mmCIF file with all atom_site columns, C-alpha atoms in Angstrom:
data_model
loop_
_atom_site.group_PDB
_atom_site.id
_atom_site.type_symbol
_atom_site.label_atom_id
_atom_site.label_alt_id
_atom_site.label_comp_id
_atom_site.label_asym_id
_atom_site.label_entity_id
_atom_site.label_seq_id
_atom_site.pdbx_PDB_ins_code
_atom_site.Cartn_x
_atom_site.Cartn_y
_atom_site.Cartn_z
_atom_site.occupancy
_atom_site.B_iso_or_equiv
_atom_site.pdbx_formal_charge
_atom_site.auth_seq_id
_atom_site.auth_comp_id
_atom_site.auth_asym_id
_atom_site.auth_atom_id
_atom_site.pdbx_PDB_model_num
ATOM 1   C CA . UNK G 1 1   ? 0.000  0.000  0.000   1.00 56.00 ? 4   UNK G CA 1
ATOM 2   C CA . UNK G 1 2   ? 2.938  2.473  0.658   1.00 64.00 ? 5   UNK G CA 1
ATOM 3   C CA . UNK G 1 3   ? 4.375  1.708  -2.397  1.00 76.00 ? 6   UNK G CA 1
ATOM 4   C CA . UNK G 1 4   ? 1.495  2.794  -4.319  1.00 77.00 ? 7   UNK G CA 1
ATOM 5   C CA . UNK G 1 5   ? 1.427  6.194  -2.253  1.00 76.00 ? 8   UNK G CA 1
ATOM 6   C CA . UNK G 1 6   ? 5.192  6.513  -3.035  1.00 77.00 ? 9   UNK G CA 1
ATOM 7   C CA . UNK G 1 7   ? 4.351  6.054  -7.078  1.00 82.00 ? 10  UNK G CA 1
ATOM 8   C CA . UNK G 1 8   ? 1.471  9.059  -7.011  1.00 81.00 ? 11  UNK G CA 1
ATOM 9   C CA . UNK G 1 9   ? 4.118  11.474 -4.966  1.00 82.00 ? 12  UNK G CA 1
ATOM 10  C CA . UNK G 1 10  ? 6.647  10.876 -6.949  1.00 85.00 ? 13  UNK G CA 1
ATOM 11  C CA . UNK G 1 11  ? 3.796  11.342 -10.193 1.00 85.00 ? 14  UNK G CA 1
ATOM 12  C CA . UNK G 1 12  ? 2.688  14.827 -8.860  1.00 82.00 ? 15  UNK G CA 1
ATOM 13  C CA . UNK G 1 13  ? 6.685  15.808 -8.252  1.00 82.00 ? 16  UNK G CA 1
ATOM 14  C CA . UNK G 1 14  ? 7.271  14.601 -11.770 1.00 81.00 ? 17  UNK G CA 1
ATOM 15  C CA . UNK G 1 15  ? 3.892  16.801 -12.681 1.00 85.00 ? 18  UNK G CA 1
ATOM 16  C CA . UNK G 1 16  ? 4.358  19.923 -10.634 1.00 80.00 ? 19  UNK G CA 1
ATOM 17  C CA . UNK G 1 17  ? 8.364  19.659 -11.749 1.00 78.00 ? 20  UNK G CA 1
ATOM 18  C CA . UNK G 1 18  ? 7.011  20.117 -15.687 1.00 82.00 ? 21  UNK G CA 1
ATOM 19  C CA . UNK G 1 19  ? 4.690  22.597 -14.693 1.00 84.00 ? 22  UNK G CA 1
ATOM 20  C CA . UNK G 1 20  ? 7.332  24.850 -13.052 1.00 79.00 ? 23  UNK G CA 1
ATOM 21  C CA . UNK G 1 21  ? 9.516  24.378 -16.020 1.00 75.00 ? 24  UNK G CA 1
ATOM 22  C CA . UNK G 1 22  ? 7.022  24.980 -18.506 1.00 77.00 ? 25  UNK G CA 1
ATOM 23  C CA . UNK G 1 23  ? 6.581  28.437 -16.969 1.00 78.00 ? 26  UNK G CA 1
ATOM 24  C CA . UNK G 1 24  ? 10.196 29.233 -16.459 1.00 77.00 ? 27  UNK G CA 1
ATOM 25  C CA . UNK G 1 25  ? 10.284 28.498 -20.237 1.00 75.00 ? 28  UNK G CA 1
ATOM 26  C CA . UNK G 1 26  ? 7.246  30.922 -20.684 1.00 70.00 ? 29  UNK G CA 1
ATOM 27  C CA . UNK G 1 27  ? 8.519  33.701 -18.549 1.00 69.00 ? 30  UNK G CA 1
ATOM 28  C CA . UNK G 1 28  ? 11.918 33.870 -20.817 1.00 66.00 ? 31  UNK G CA 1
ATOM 29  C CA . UNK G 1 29  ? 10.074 33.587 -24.120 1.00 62.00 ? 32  UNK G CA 1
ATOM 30  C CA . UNK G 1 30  ? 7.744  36.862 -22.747 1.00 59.00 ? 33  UNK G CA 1
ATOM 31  C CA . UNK G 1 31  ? 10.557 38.592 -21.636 1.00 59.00 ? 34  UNK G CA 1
ATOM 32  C CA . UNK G 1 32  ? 12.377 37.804 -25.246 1.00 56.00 ? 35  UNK G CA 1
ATOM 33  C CA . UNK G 1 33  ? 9.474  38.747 -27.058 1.00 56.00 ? 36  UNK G CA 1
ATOM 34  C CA . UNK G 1 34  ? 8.786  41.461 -25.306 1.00 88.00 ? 37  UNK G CA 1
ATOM 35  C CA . UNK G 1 35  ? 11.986 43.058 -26.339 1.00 91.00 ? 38  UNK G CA 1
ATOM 36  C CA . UNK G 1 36  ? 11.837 41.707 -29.903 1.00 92.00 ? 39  UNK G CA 1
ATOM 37  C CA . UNK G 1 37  ? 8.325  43.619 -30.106 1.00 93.00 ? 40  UNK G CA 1
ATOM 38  C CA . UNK G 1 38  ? 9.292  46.847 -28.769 1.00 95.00 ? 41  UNK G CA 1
ATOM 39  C CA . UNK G 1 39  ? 12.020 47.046 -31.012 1.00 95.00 ? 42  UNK G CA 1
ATOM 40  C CA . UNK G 1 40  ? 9.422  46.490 -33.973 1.00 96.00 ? 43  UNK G CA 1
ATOM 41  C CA . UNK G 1 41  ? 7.465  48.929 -32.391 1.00 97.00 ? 44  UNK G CA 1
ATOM 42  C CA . UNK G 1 42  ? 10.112 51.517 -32.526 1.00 97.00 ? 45  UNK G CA 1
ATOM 43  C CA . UNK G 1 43  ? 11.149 51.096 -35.841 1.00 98.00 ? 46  UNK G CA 1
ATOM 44  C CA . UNK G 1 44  ? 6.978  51.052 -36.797 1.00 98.00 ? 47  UNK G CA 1
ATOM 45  C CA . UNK G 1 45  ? 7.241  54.794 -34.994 1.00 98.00 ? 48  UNK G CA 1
ATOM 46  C CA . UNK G 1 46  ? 9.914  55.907 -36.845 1.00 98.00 ? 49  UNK G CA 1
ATOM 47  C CA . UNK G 1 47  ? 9.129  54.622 -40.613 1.00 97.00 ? 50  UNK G CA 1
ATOM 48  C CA . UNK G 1 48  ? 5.647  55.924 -39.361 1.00 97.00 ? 51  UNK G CA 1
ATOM 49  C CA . UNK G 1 49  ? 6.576  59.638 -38.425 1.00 96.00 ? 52  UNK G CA 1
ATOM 50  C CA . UNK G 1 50  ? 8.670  59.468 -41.847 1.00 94.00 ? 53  UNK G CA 1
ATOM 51  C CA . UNK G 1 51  ? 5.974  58.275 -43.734 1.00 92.00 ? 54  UNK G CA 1
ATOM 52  C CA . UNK G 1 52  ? 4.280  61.689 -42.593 1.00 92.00 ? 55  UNK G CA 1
ATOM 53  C CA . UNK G 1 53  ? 6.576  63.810 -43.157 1.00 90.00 ? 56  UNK G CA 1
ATOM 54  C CA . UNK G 1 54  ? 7.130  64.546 -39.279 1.00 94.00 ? 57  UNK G CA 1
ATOM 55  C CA . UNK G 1 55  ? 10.458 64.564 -39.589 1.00 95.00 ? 58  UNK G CA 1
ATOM 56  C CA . UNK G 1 56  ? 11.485 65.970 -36.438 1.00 96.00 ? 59  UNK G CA 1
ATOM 57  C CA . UNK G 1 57  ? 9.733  63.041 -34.291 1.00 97.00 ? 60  UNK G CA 1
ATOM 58  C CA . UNK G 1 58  ? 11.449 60.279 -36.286 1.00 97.00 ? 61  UNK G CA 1
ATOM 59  C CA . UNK G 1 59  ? 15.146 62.441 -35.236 1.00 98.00 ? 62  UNK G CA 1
ATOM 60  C CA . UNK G 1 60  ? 13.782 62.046 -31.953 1.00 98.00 ? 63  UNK G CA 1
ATOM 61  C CA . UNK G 1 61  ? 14.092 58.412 -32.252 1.00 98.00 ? 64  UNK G CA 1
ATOM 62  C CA . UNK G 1 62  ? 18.116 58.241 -33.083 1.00 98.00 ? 65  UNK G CA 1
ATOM 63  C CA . UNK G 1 63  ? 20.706 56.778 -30.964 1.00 97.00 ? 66  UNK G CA 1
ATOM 64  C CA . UNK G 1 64  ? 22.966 59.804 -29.756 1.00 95.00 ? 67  UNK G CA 1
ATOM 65  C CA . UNK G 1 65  ? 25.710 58.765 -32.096 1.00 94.00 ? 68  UNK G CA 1
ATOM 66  C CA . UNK G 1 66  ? 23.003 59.225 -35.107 1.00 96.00 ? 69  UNK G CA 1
ATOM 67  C CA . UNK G 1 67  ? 22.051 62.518 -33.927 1.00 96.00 ? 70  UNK G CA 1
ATOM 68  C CA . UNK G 1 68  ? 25.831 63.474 -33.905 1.00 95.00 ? 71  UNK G CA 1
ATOM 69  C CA . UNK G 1 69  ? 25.815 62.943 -37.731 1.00 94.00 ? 72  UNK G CA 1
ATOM 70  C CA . UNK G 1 70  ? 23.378 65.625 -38.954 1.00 94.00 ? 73  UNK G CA 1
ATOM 71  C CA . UNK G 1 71  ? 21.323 68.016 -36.581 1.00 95.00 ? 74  UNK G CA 1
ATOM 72  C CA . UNK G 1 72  ? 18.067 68.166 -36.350 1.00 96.00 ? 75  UNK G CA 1
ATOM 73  C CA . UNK G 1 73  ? 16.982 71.037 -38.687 1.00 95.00 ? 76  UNK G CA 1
ATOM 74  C CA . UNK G 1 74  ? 19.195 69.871 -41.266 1.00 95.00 ? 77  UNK G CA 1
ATOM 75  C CA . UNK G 1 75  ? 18.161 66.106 -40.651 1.00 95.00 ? 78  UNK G CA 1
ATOM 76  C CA . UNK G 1 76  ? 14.356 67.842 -41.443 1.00 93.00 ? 79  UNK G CA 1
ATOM 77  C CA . UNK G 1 77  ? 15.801 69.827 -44.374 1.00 92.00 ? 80  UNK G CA 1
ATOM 78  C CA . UNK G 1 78  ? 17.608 67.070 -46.240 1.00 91.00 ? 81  UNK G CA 1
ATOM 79  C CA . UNK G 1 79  ? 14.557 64.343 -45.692 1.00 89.00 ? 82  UNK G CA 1
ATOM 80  C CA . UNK G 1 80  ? 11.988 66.804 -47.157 1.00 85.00 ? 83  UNK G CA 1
ATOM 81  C CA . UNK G 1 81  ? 14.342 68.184 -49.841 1.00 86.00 ? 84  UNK G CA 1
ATOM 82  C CA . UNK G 1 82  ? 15.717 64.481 -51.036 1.00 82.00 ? 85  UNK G CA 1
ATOM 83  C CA . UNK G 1 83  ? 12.854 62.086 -50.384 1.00 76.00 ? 86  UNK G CA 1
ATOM 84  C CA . UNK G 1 84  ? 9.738  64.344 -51.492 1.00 74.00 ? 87  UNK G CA 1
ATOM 85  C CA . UNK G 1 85  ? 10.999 66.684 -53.733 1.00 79.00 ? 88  UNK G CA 1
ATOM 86  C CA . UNK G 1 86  ? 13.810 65.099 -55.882 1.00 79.00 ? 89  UNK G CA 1
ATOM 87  C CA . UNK G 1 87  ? 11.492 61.899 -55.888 1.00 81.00 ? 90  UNK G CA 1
ATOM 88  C CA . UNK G 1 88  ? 8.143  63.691 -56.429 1.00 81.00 ? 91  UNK G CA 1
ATOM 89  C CA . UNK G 1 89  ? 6.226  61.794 -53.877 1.00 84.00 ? 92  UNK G CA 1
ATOM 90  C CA . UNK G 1 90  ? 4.450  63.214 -51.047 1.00 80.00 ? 93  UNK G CA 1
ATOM 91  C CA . UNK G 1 91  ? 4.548  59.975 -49.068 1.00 83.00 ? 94  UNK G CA 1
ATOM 92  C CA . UNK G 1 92  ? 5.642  56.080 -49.254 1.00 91.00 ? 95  UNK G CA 1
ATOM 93  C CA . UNK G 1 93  ? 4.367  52.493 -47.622 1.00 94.00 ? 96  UNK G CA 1
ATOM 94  C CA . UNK G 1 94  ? 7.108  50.465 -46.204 1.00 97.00 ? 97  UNK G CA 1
ATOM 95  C CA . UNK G 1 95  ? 7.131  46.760 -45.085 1.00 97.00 ? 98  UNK G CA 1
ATOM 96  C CA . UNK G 1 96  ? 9.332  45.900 -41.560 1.00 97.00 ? 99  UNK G CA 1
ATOM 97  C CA . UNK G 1 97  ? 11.089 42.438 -41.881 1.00 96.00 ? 100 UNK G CA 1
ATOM 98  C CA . UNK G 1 98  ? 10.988 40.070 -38.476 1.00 95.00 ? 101 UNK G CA 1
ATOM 99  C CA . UNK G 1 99  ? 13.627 41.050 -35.599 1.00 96.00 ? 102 UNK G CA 1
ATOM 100 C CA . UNK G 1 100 ? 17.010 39.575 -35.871 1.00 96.00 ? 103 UNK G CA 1
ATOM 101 C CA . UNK G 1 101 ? 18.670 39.790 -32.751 1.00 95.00 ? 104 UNK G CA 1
ATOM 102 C CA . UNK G 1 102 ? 22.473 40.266 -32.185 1.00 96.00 ? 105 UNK G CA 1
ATOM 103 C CA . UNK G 1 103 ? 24.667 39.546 -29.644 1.00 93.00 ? 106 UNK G CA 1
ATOM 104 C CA . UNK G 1 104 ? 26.670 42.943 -30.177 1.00 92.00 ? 107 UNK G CA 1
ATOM 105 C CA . UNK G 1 105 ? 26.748 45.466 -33.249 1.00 96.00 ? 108 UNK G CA 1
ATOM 106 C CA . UNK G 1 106 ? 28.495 48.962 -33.885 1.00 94.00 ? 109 UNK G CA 1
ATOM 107 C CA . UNK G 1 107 ? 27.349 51.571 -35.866 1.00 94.00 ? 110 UNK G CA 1
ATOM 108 C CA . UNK G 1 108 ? 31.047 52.204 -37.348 1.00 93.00 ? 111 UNK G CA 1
ATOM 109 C CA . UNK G 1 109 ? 34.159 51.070 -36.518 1.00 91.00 ? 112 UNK G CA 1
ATOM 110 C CA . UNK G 1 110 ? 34.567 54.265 -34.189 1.00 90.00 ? 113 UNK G CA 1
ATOM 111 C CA . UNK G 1 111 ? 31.949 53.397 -32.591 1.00 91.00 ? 114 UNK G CA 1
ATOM 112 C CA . UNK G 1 112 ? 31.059 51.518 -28.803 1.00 91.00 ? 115 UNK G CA 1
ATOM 113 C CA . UNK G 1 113 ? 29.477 48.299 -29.446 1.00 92.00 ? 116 UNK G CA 1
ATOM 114 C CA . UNK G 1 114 ? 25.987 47.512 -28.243 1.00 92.00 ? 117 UNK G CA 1
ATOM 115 C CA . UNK G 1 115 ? 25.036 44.630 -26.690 1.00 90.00 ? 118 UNK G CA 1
ATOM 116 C CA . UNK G 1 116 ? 21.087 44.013 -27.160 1.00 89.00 ? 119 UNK G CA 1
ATOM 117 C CA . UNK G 1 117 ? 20.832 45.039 -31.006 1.00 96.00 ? 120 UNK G CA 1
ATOM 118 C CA . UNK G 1 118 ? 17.702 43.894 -33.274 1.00 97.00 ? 121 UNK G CA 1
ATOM 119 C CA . UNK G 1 119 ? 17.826 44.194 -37.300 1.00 98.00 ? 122 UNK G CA 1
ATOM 120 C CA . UNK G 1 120 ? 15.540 44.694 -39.078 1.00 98.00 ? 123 UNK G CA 1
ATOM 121 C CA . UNK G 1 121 ? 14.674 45.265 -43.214 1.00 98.00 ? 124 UNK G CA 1
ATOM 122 C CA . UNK G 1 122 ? 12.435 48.035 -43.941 1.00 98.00 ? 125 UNK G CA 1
ATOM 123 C CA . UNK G 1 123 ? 11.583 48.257 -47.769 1.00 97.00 ? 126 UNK G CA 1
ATOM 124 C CA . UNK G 1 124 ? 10.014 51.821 -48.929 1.00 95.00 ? 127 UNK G CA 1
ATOM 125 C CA . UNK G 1 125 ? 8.342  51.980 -51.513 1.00 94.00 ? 128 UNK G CA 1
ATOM 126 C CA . UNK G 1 126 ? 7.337  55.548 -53.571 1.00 91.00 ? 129 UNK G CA 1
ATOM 127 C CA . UNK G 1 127 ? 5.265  56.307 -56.251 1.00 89.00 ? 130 UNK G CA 1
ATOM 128 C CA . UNK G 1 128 ? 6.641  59.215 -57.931 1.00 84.00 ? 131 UNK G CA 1
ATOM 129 C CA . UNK G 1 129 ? 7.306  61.526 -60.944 1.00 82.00 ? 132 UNK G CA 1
ATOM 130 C CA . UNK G 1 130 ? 10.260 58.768 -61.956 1.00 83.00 ? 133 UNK G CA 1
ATOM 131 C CA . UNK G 1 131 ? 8.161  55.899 -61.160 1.00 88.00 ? 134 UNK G CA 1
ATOM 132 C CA . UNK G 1 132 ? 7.618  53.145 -58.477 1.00 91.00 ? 135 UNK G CA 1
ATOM 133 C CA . UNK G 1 133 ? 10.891 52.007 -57.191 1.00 92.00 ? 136 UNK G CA 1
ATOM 134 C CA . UNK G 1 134 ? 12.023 50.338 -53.404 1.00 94.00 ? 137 UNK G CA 1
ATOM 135 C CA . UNK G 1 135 ? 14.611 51.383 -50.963 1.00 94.00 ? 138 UNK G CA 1
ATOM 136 C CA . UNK G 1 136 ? 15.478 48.805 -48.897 1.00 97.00 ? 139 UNK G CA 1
ATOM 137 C CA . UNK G 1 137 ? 17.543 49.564 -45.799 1.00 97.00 ? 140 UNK G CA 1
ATOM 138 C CA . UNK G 1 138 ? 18.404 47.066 -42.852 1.00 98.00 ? 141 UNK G CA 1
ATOM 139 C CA . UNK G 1 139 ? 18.612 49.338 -39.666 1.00 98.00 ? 142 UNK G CA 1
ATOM 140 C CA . UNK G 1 140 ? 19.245 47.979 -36.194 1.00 98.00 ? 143 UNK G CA 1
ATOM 141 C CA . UNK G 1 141 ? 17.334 49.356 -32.971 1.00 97.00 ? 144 UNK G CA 1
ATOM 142 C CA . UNK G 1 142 ? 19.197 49.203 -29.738 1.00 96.00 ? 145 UNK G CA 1
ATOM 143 C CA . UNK G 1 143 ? 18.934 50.113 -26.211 1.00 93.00 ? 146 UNK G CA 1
ATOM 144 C CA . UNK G 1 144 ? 20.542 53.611 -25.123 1.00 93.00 ? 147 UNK G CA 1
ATOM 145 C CA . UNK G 1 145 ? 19.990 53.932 -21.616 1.00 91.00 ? 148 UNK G CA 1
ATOM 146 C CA . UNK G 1 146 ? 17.037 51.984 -21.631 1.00 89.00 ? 149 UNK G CA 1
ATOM 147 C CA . UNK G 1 147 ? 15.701 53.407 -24.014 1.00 94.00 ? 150 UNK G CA 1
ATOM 148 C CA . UNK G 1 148 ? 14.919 51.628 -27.380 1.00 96.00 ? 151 UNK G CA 1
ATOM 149 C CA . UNK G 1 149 ? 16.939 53.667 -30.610 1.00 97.00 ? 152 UNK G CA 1
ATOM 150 C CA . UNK G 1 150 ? 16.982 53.687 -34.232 1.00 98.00 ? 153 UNK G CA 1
ATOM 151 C CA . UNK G 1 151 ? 20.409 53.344 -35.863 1.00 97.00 ? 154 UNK G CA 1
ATOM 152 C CA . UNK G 1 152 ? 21.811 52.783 -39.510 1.00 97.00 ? 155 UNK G CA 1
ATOM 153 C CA . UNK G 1 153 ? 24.832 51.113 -40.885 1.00 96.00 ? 156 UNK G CA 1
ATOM 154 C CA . UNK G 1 154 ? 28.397 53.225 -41.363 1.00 95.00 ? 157 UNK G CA 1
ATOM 155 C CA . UNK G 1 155 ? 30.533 49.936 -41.389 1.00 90.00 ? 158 UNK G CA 1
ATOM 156 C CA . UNK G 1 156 ? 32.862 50.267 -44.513 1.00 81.00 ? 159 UNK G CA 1
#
Protein backbone atom coordinates (compact mmCIF):
# COMPACT_ATOMS: atom_id res chain seq x y z
CA UNK A 1 0.00 0.00 0.00
CA UNK A 2 2.94 2.47 0.66
CA UNK A 3 4.37 1.71 -2.40
CA UNK A 4 1.49 2.79 -4.32
CA UNK A 5 1.43 6.19 -2.25
CA UNK A 6 5.19 6.51 -3.03
CA UNK A 7 4.35 6.05 -7.08
CA UNK A 8 1.47 9.06 -7.01
CA UNK A 9 4.12 11.47 -4.97
CA UNK A 10 6.65 10.88 -6.95
CA UNK A 11 3.80 11.34 -10.19
CA UNK A 12 2.69 14.83 -8.86
CA UNK A 13 6.69 15.81 -8.25
CA UNK A 14 7.27 14.60 -11.77
CA UNK A 15 3.89 16.80 -12.68
CA UNK A 16 4.36 19.92 -10.63
CA UNK A 17 8.36 19.66 -11.75
CA UNK A 18 7.01 20.12 -15.69
CA UNK A 19 4.69 22.60 -14.69
CA UNK A 20 7.33 24.85 -13.05
CA UNK A 21 9.52 24.38 -16.02
CA UNK A 22 7.02 24.98 -18.51
CA UNK A 23 6.58 28.44 -16.97
CA UNK A 24 10.20 29.23 -16.46
CA UNK A 25 10.28 28.50 -20.24
CA UNK A 26 7.25 30.92 -20.68
CA UNK A 27 8.52 33.70 -18.55
CA UNK A 28 11.92 33.87 -20.82
CA UNK A 29 10.07 33.59 -24.12
CA UNK A 30 7.74 36.86 -22.75
CA UNK A 31 10.56 38.59 -21.64
CA UNK A 32 12.38 37.80 -25.25
CA UNK A 33 9.47 38.75 -27.06
CA UNK A 34 8.79 41.46 -25.31
CA UNK A 35 11.99 43.06 -26.34
CA UNK A 36 11.84 41.71 -29.90
CA UNK A 37 8.32 43.62 -30.11
CA UNK A 38 9.29 46.85 -28.77
CA UNK A 39 12.02 47.05 -31.01
CA UNK A 40 9.42 46.49 -33.97
CA UNK A 41 7.46 48.93 -32.39
CA UNK A 42 10.11 51.52 -32.53
CA UNK A 43 11.15 51.10 -35.84
CA UNK A 44 6.98 51.05 -36.80
CA UNK A 45 7.24 54.79 -34.99
CA UNK A 46 9.91 55.91 -36.84
CA UNK A 47 9.13 54.62 -40.61
CA UNK A 48 5.65 55.92 -39.36
CA UNK A 49 6.58 59.64 -38.42
CA UNK A 50 8.67 59.47 -41.85
CA UNK A 51 5.97 58.28 -43.73
CA UNK A 52 4.28 61.69 -42.59
CA UNK A 53 6.58 63.81 -43.16
CA UNK A 54 7.13 64.55 -39.28
CA UNK A 55 10.46 64.56 -39.59
CA UNK A 56 11.49 65.97 -36.44
CA UNK A 57 9.73 63.04 -34.29
CA UNK A 58 11.45 60.28 -36.29
CA UNK A 59 15.15 62.44 -35.24
CA UNK A 60 13.78 62.05 -31.95
CA UNK A 61 14.09 58.41 -32.25
CA UNK A 62 18.12 58.24 -33.08
CA UNK A 63 20.71 56.78 -30.96
CA UNK A 64 22.97 59.80 -29.76
CA UNK A 65 25.71 58.76 -32.10
CA UNK A 66 23.00 59.22 -35.11
CA UNK A 67 22.05 62.52 -33.93
CA UNK A 68 25.83 63.47 -33.91
CA UNK A 69 25.82 62.94 -37.73
CA UNK A 70 23.38 65.63 -38.95
CA UNK A 71 21.32 68.02 -36.58
CA UNK A 72 18.07 68.17 -36.35
CA UNK A 73 16.98 71.04 -38.69
CA UNK A 74 19.20 69.87 -41.27
CA UNK A 75 18.16 66.11 -40.65
CA UNK A 76 14.36 67.84 -41.44
CA UNK A 77 15.80 69.83 -44.37
CA UNK A 78 17.61 67.07 -46.24
CA UNK A 79 14.56 64.34 -45.69
CA UNK A 80 11.99 66.80 -47.16
CA UNK A 81 14.34 68.18 -49.84
CA UNK A 82 15.72 64.48 -51.04
CA UNK A 83 12.85 62.09 -50.38
CA UNK A 84 9.74 64.34 -51.49
CA UNK A 85 11.00 66.68 -53.73
CA UNK A 86 13.81 65.10 -55.88
CA UNK A 87 11.49 61.90 -55.89
CA UNK A 88 8.14 63.69 -56.43
CA UNK A 89 6.23 61.79 -53.88
CA UNK A 90 4.45 63.21 -51.05
CA UNK A 91 4.55 59.97 -49.07
CA UNK A 92 5.64 56.08 -49.25
CA UNK A 93 4.37 52.49 -47.62
CA UNK A 94 7.11 50.47 -46.20
CA UNK A 95 7.13 46.76 -45.08
CA UNK A 96 9.33 45.90 -41.56
CA UNK A 97 11.09 42.44 -41.88
CA UNK A 98 10.99 40.07 -38.48
CA UNK A 99 13.63 41.05 -35.60
CA UNK A 100 17.01 39.58 -35.87
CA UNK A 101 18.67 39.79 -32.75
CA UNK A 102 22.47 40.27 -32.18
CA UNK A 103 24.67 39.55 -29.64
CA UNK A 104 26.67 42.94 -30.18
CA UNK A 105 26.75 45.47 -33.25
CA UNK A 106 28.50 48.96 -33.88
CA UNK A 107 27.35 51.57 -35.87
CA UNK A 108 31.05 52.20 -37.35
CA UNK A 109 34.16 51.07 -36.52
CA UNK A 110 34.57 54.26 -34.19
CA UNK A 111 31.95 53.40 -32.59
CA UNK A 112 31.06 51.52 -28.80
CA UNK A 113 29.48 48.30 -29.45
CA UNK A 114 25.99 47.51 -28.24
CA UNK A 115 25.04 44.63 -26.69
CA UNK A 116 21.09 44.01 -27.16
CA UNK A 117 20.83 45.04 -31.01
CA UNK A 118 17.70 43.89 -33.27
CA UNK A 119 17.83 44.19 -37.30
CA UNK A 120 15.54 44.69 -39.08
CA UNK A 121 14.67 45.26 -43.21
CA UNK A 122 12.44 48.04 -43.94
CA UNK A 123 11.58 48.26 -47.77
CA UNK A 124 10.01 51.82 -48.93
CA UNK A 125 8.34 51.98 -51.51
CA UNK A 126 7.34 55.55 -53.57
CA UNK A 127 5.27 56.31 -56.25
CA UNK A 128 6.64 59.21 -57.93
CA UNK A 129 7.31 61.53 -60.94
CA UNK A 130 10.26 58.77 -61.96
CA UNK A 131 8.16 55.90 -61.16
CA UNK A 132 7.62 53.14 -58.48
CA UNK A 133 10.89 52.01 -57.19
CA UNK A 134 12.02 50.34 -53.40
CA UNK A 135 14.61 51.38 -50.96
CA UNK A 136 15.48 48.81 -48.90
CA UNK A 137 17.54 49.56 -45.80
CA UNK A 138 18.40 47.07 -42.85
CA UNK A 139 18.61 49.34 -39.67
CA UNK A 140 19.25 47.98 -36.19
CA UNK A 141 17.33 49.36 -32.97
CA UNK A 142 19.20 49.20 -29.74
CA UNK A 143 18.93 50.11 -26.21
CA UNK A 144 20.54 53.61 -25.12
CA UNK A 145 19.99 53.93 -21.62
CA UNK A 146 17.04 51.98 -21.63
CA UNK A 147 15.70 53.41 -24.01
CA UNK A 148 14.92 51.63 -27.38
CA UNK A 149 16.94 53.67 -30.61
CA UNK A 150 16.98 53.69 -34.23
CA UNK A 151 20.41 53.34 -35.86
CA UNK A 152 21.81 52.78 -39.51
CA UNK A 153 24.83 51.11 -40.88
CA UNK A 154 28.40 53.23 -41.36
CA UNK A 155 30.53 49.94 -41.39
CA UNK A 156 32.86 50.27 -44.51
Amino acid sequence: MGSKRHQQNTILKMIFGLIVAVMILFAFKLLFSSSEKEAKDLAEEFYSYEQKGEFSSSWELFHSNMKKKFSKGHYIQDRAHVFMNHFGVDTFTYTLGKPEKLKSWRMSKEDTAIKEVYKLTVIQTFKGKYGNFDIEQDIFVGKENDDWTIMWDYNK
